[in-house]
Amino acid sequence: MIFLIYPALMIMILGCLLIESGNLDTDTCTIESKYGGIVIKLCAQREVIGVRGEDVILPCQFNHSNLNILQDLHLLLVKNNWIRENPKQNVVYNSSSNETSEDFKGRIEPEGNPSSGDGTVRIRHLRMADQGRYLCRFEWTKSNGVEDGFTVRKGKETNLQVDVRPNILNISSEFVNSNKTWKLFCEAEAKPEPNITWWNPQGLLLNASQMLVDEIYINKTENIKSRLIITNELLEEKYECLVQNKHGADHDYVYIEQKTQDVSWILGIWTTLLCLVLLILLLSVGFFIYKKKYKNKGD
Ligand SMILES: *[C@@H]1O[C@H](CO)[C@@H](O)[C@H](O)[C@H]1NC(C)=O
Ligand SMILES: *[C@@H]1O[C@H](CO)[C@@H](O)[C@H](O)[C@H]1NC(C)=O
Ligand SMILES: *[C@@H]1O[C@H](CO)[C@@H](O)[C@H](O)[C@H]1NC(C)=O
Ligand SMILES: *[C@@H]1O[C@H](CO)[C@@H](O)[C@H](O)[C@H]1NC(C)=O
Ligand SMILES: *[C@@H]1O[C@H](CO)[C@@H](O)[C@H](O)[C@H]1NC(C)=O
Ligand SMILES: *[C@@H]1O[C@H](CO)[C@@H](O)[C@H](O)[C@H]1NC(C)=O
Ligand SMILES: *[C@@H]1O[C@H](CO)[C@@H](O)[C@H](O)[C@H]1NC(C)=O
Ligand SMILES: *[C@@H]1O[C@H](CO)[C@@H](O)[C@H](O)[C@H]1NC(C)=O
């Protein structure tokens, strides 16, 4: 009889433990209720967008029913994956030692006090390579001296996206002699993909074709080159290239000079020469008349 009661008891105890250790997650929080009425809660922002070269804040808040008796509570910020077998790997910030990994040296600062559960951090001077998934993890020592920890659950991590403000890299013009057209180029980097527009000096929007010149690498910006073809006869003018995305705008000008300038230059020389010849002619005629008059006077 005892052989039957014992396994039944075990099943009952296990069942109680399973019910007690519940998953109470919300959209942004990982919540677990443990045996003994302990509730642990860890909330992080799911999507964060930063701009290259600027600062970004990754919010994360930890709470525990016995928060004030947890010893040596500290934050570990982990990039991409928490590796249980090798806990030092992928840790980019440890608030206990105030240590950052090589890639983030001097760029991660806590915004609050991690030892009281505020795991919000600031990443300074964002780089393209900072893009990725960040896991917020808290570790502490229990009253019995045992180490414990709690990490955001899969799907509740912070996904950091690094965008780029529009920046014109190169603006140039090229004259195609065969069909007497101008090609204007404007190359820019921006993320997400920008709008490139061309404006003439009268403030009119011109049609241009836009193309991606660089593949989209995870760490790279998306470089866009816009080409504007101008066919009509033009005077010397300046054209504006305007690059916009949701993070801002950049603009620059390209100047084009009439290529028929060579002709006018030759024409100019000819007119000056003609004028000179005329002047010499006039002078010699005048001299001739004067000389003749003088001669008459002398007679
Ligand atoms: C932490 O949780 C306790 C209850 O478990 C609650 O009273 C307290 O306000 C929470 N603190 C924060 C900062 O959320
Ligand atoms: C964090 O820093 C503390 C104190 O230096 C150290 O004991 C702990 O092992 C570190 N944790 C990790 C995962 O590096
Ligand atoms: C942690 O390190 C940063 C720079 O790496 C420094 O500015 C800050 O004062 C340090 N904080 C503590 C508490 O040592
Ligand atoms: C992107 O960055 C990661 C680490 O930040 C690096 O391992 C990888 O080689 C980089 N990729 C490129 C194409 O630069
Ligand atoms: C700008 O573009 C022109 C035409 O494509 C090229 O000849 C020139 O080398 C480029 N300049 C720079 C600084 O990239
Ligand atoms: C002018 O010629 C160039 C090549 O020489 C060509 O790419 C361009 O499409 C031509 N433009 C027009 C408007 O015909
Ligand atoms: C620009 O191009 C579009 C389609 O190619 C055309 O419908 C539109 O009329 C053009 N606008 C101008 C100002 O040329
Ligand atoms: C890009 O151009 C489209 C069409 O002209 C416009 O609807 C959109 O608002 C522009 N986006 C930006 C960021 O300027």
mmCIF file of N, CA and C in Angstrom, residues 188-233:
data_model
loop_
_atom_site.group_PDB
_atom_site.id
_atom_site.type_symbol
_atom_site.label_atom_id
_atom_site.label_comp_id
_atom_site.label_asym_id
_atom_site.label_seq_id
_atom_site.Cartn_x
_atom_site.Cartn_y
_atom_site.Cartn_z
ATOM 1 N N ALA A 188 24.131 59.693 -51.142
ATOM 2 C CA ALA A 188 23.890 59.962 -49.722
ATOM 3 C C ALA A 188 23.778 58.677 -48.936
ATOM 4 N N GLU A 189 24.032 58.781 -47.642
ATOM 5 C CA GLU A 189 23.782 57.649 -46.758
ATOM 6 C C GLU A 189 22.681 58.051 -45.791
ATOM 7 N N ALA A 190 21.847 57.090 -45.474
ATOM 8 C CA ALA A 190 20.743 57.327 -44.556
ATOM 9 C C ALA A 190 20.077 56.004 -44.259
ATOM 10 N N LYS A 191 19.440 55.918 -43.126
ATOM 11 C CA LYS A 191 18.700 54.706 -42.784
ATOM 12 C C LYS A 191 17.546 55.126 -41.889
ATOM 13 N N PRO A 192 16.321 54.791 -42.154
ATOM 14 C CA PRO A 192 15.865 54.018 -43.306
ATOM 15 C C PRO A 192 16.064 54.761 -44.624
ATOM 16 N N GLU A 193 15.826 54.034 -45.713
ATOM 17 C CA GLU A 193 16.057 54.565 -47.061
ATOM 18 C C GLU A 193 15.462 55.960 -47.224
ATOM 19 N N PRO A 194 16.265 56.914 -47.685
ATOM 20 C CA PRO A 194 15.771 58.293 -47.775
ATOM 21 C C PRO A 194 15.069 58.597 -49.092
ATOM 22 N N ASN A 195 14.452 59.750 -49.120
ATOM 23 C CA ASN A 195 13.914 60.332 -50.353
ATOM 24 C C ASN A 195 14.972 61.303 -50.856
ATOM 25 N N ILE A 196 15.297 61.217 -52.112
ATOM 26 C CA ILE A 196 16.219 62.211 -52.674
ATOM 27 C C ILE A 196 15.438 63.014 -53.703
ATOM 28 N N THR A 197 15.432 64.317 -53.523
ATOM 29 C CA THR A 197 14.727 65.162 -54.482
ATOM 30 C C THR A 197 15.667 66.237 -55.017
ATOM 31 N N TRP A 198 15.417 66.669 -56.234
ATOM 32 C CA TRP A 198 16.234 67.708 -56.882
ATOM 33 C C TRP A 198 15.360 68.932 -57.112
ATOM 34 N N TRP A 199 15.942 70.081 -56.890
ATOM 35 C CA TRP A 199 15.201 71.335 -57.060
ATOM 36 C C TRP A 199 16.009 72.269 -57.937
ATOM 37 N N ASN A 200 15.313 72.927 -58.868
ATOM 38 C CA ASN A 200 16.027 73.889 -59.702
ATOM 39 C C ASN A 200 15.992 75.268 -59.033
ATOM 40 N N PRO A 201 16.741 76.251 -59.572
ATOM 41 C CA PRO A 201 16.822 77.556 -58.883
ATOM 42 C C PRO A 201 15.462 78.252 -58.748
ATOM 43 N N GLN A 202 14.501 77.870 -59.575
ATOM 44 C CA GLN A 202 13.166 78.465 -59.467
ATOM 45 C C GLN A 202 12.330 77.776 -58.391
ATOM 46 N N GLY A 203 12.921 76.794 -57.717
ATOM 47 C CA GLY A 203 12.213 76.100 -56.648
ATOM 48 C C GLY A 203 11.245 75.048 -57.154
ATOM 49 N N LEU A 204 11.521 74.530 -58.366
ATOM 50 C CA LEU A 204 10.638 73.498 -58.914
ATOM 51 C C LEU A 204 11.261 72.123 -58.711
ATOM 52 N N LEU A 205 10.408 71.171 -58.390
ATOM 53 C CA LEU A 205 10.846 69.796 -58.159
ATOM 54 C C LEU A 205 11.119 69.119 -59.492
ATOM 55 N N LEU A 206 12.262 68.472 -59.612
ATOM 56 C CA LEU A 206 12.618 67.808 -60.859
ATOM 57 C C LEU A 206 12.576 66.300 -60.681
ATOM 58 N N ASN A 207 12.267 65.618 -61.765
ATOM 59 C CA ASN A 207 12.198 64.150 -61.708
ATOM 60 C C ASN A 207 13.591 63.548 -61.815
ATOM 61 N N ALA A 208 13.855 62.584 -60.994
ATOM 62 C CA ALA A 208 15.160 61.923 -61.050
ATOM 63 C C ALA A 208 14.981 60.445 -60.760
ATOM 64 N N SER A 209 15.986 59.671 -61.116
ATOM 65 C CA SER A 209 15.925 58.244 -60.796
ATOM 66 C C SER A 209 16.817 57.996 -59.593
ATOM 67 N N GLN A 210 16.425 57.030 -58.812
ATOM 68 C CA GLN A 210 17.119 56.757 -57.557
ATOM 69 C C GLN A 210 17.543 55.305 -57.541
ATOM 70 N N MET A 211 18.753 55.069 -57.073
ATOM 71 C CA MET A 211 19.178 53.665 -57.009
ATOM 72 C C MET A 211 20.020 53.398 -55.776
ATOM 73 N N LEU A 212 19.953 52.155 -55.346
ATOM 74 C CA LEU A 212 20.720 51.729 -54.185
ATOM 75 C C LEU A 212 22.108 51.354 -54.684
ATOM 76 N N VAL A 213 23.152 51.935 -54.105
ATOM 77 C CA VAL A 213 24.489 51.594 -54.577
ATOM 78 C C VAL A 213 25.199 50.591 -53.681
ATOM 79 N N ASP A 214 24.681 50.416 -52.486
ATOM 80 C CA ASP A 214 25.326 49.465 -51.573
ATOM 81 C C ASP A 214 24.328 48.443 -51.094
ATOM 82 N N GLU A 215 24.811 47.238 -50.910
ATOM 83 C CA GLU A 215 23.976 46.193 -50.330
ATOM 84 C C GLU A 215 23.640 46.598 -48.901
ATOM 85 N N ILE A 216 22.588 46.058 -48.373
ATOM 86 C CA ILE A 216 22.240 46.384 -46.995
ATOM 87 C C ILE A 216 22.883 45.361 -46.066
ATOM 88 N N TYR A 217 23.998 45.756 -45.500
ATOM 89 C CA TYR A 217 24.638 44.918 -44.492
ATOM 90 C C TYR A 217 24.074 45.347 -43.156
ATOM 91 N N ILE A 218 24.048 44.432 -42.232
ATOM 92 C CA ILE A 218 23.501 44.736 -40.915
ATOM 93 C C ILE A 218 24.248 45.897 -40.253
ATOM 94 N N ASN A 219 25.565 45.991 -40.464
ATOM 95 C CA ASN A 219 26.346 47.033 -39.812
ATOM 96 C C ASN A 219 26.535 48.268 -40.692
ATOM 97 N N LYS A 220 26.063 48.205 -41.908
ATOM 98 C CA LYS A 220 26.316 49.310 -42.828
ATOM 99 C C LYS A 220 25.092 50.168 -43.050
ATOM 100 N N THR A 221 25.353 51.341 -43.575
ATOM 101 C CA THR A 221 24.249 52.231 -43.889
ATOM 102 C C THR A 221 23.805 51.911 -45.301
ATOM 103 N N GLU A 222 22.653 52.387 -45.653
ATOM 104 C CA GLU A 222 22.160 52.174 -47.000
ATOM 105 C C GLU A 222 22.551 53.390 -47.823
ATOM 106 N N ASN A 223 23.451 53.195 -48.776
ATOM 107 C CA ASN A 223 23.867 54.308 -49.604
ATOM 108 C C ASN A 223 23.006 54.372 -50.855
ATOM 109 N N ILE A 224 22.543 55.564 -51.127
ATOM 110 C CA ILE A 224 21.631 55.787 -52.231
ATOM 111 C C ILE A 224 22.272 56.790 -53.171
ATOM 112 N N LYS A 225 22.152 56.524 -54.470
ATOM 113 C CA LYS A 225 22.663 57.487 -55.438
ATOM 114 C C LYS A 225 21.487 57.914 -56.295
ATOM 115 N N SER A 226 21.347 59.209 -56.462
ATOM 116 C CA SER A 226 20.262 59.714 -57.276
ATOM 117 C C SER A 226 20.866 60.353 -58.517
ATOM 118 N N ARG A 227 20.235 60.110 -59.671
ATOM 119 C CA ARG A 227 20.743 60.678 -60.914
ATOM 120 C C ARG A 227 19.666 61.526 -61.562
ATOM 121 N N LEU A 228 20.044 62.738 -61.907
ATOM 122 C CA LEU A 228 19.102 63.636 -62.575
ATOM 123 C C LEU A 228 19.672 63.937 -63.940
ATOM 124 N N ILE A 229 18.839 63.798 -64.980
ATOM 125 C CA ILE A 229 19.296 64.100 -66.339
ATOM 126 C C ILE A 229 18.593 65.349 -66.829
ATOM 127 N N ILE A 230 19.394 66.301 -67.270
ATOM 128 C CA ILE A 230 18.831 67.566 -67.750
ATOM 129 C C ILE A 230 19.148 67.694 -69.226
ATOM 130 N N THR A 231 18.115 67.858 -70.018
ATOM 131 C CA THR A 231 18.326 67.880 -71.469
ATOM 132 C C THR A 231 18.194 69.273 -72.065
ATOM 133 N N ASN A 232 17.406 70.123 -71.430
ATOM 134 C CA ASN A 232 17.190 71.431 -72.061
ATOM 135 C C ASN A 232 18.417 72.316 -71.954
ATOM 136 N N GLU A 233 18.489 73.280 -72.861
ATOM 137 C CA GLU A 233 19.588 74.239 -72.870
ATOM 138 C C GLU A 233 19.535 75.048 -71.583
#
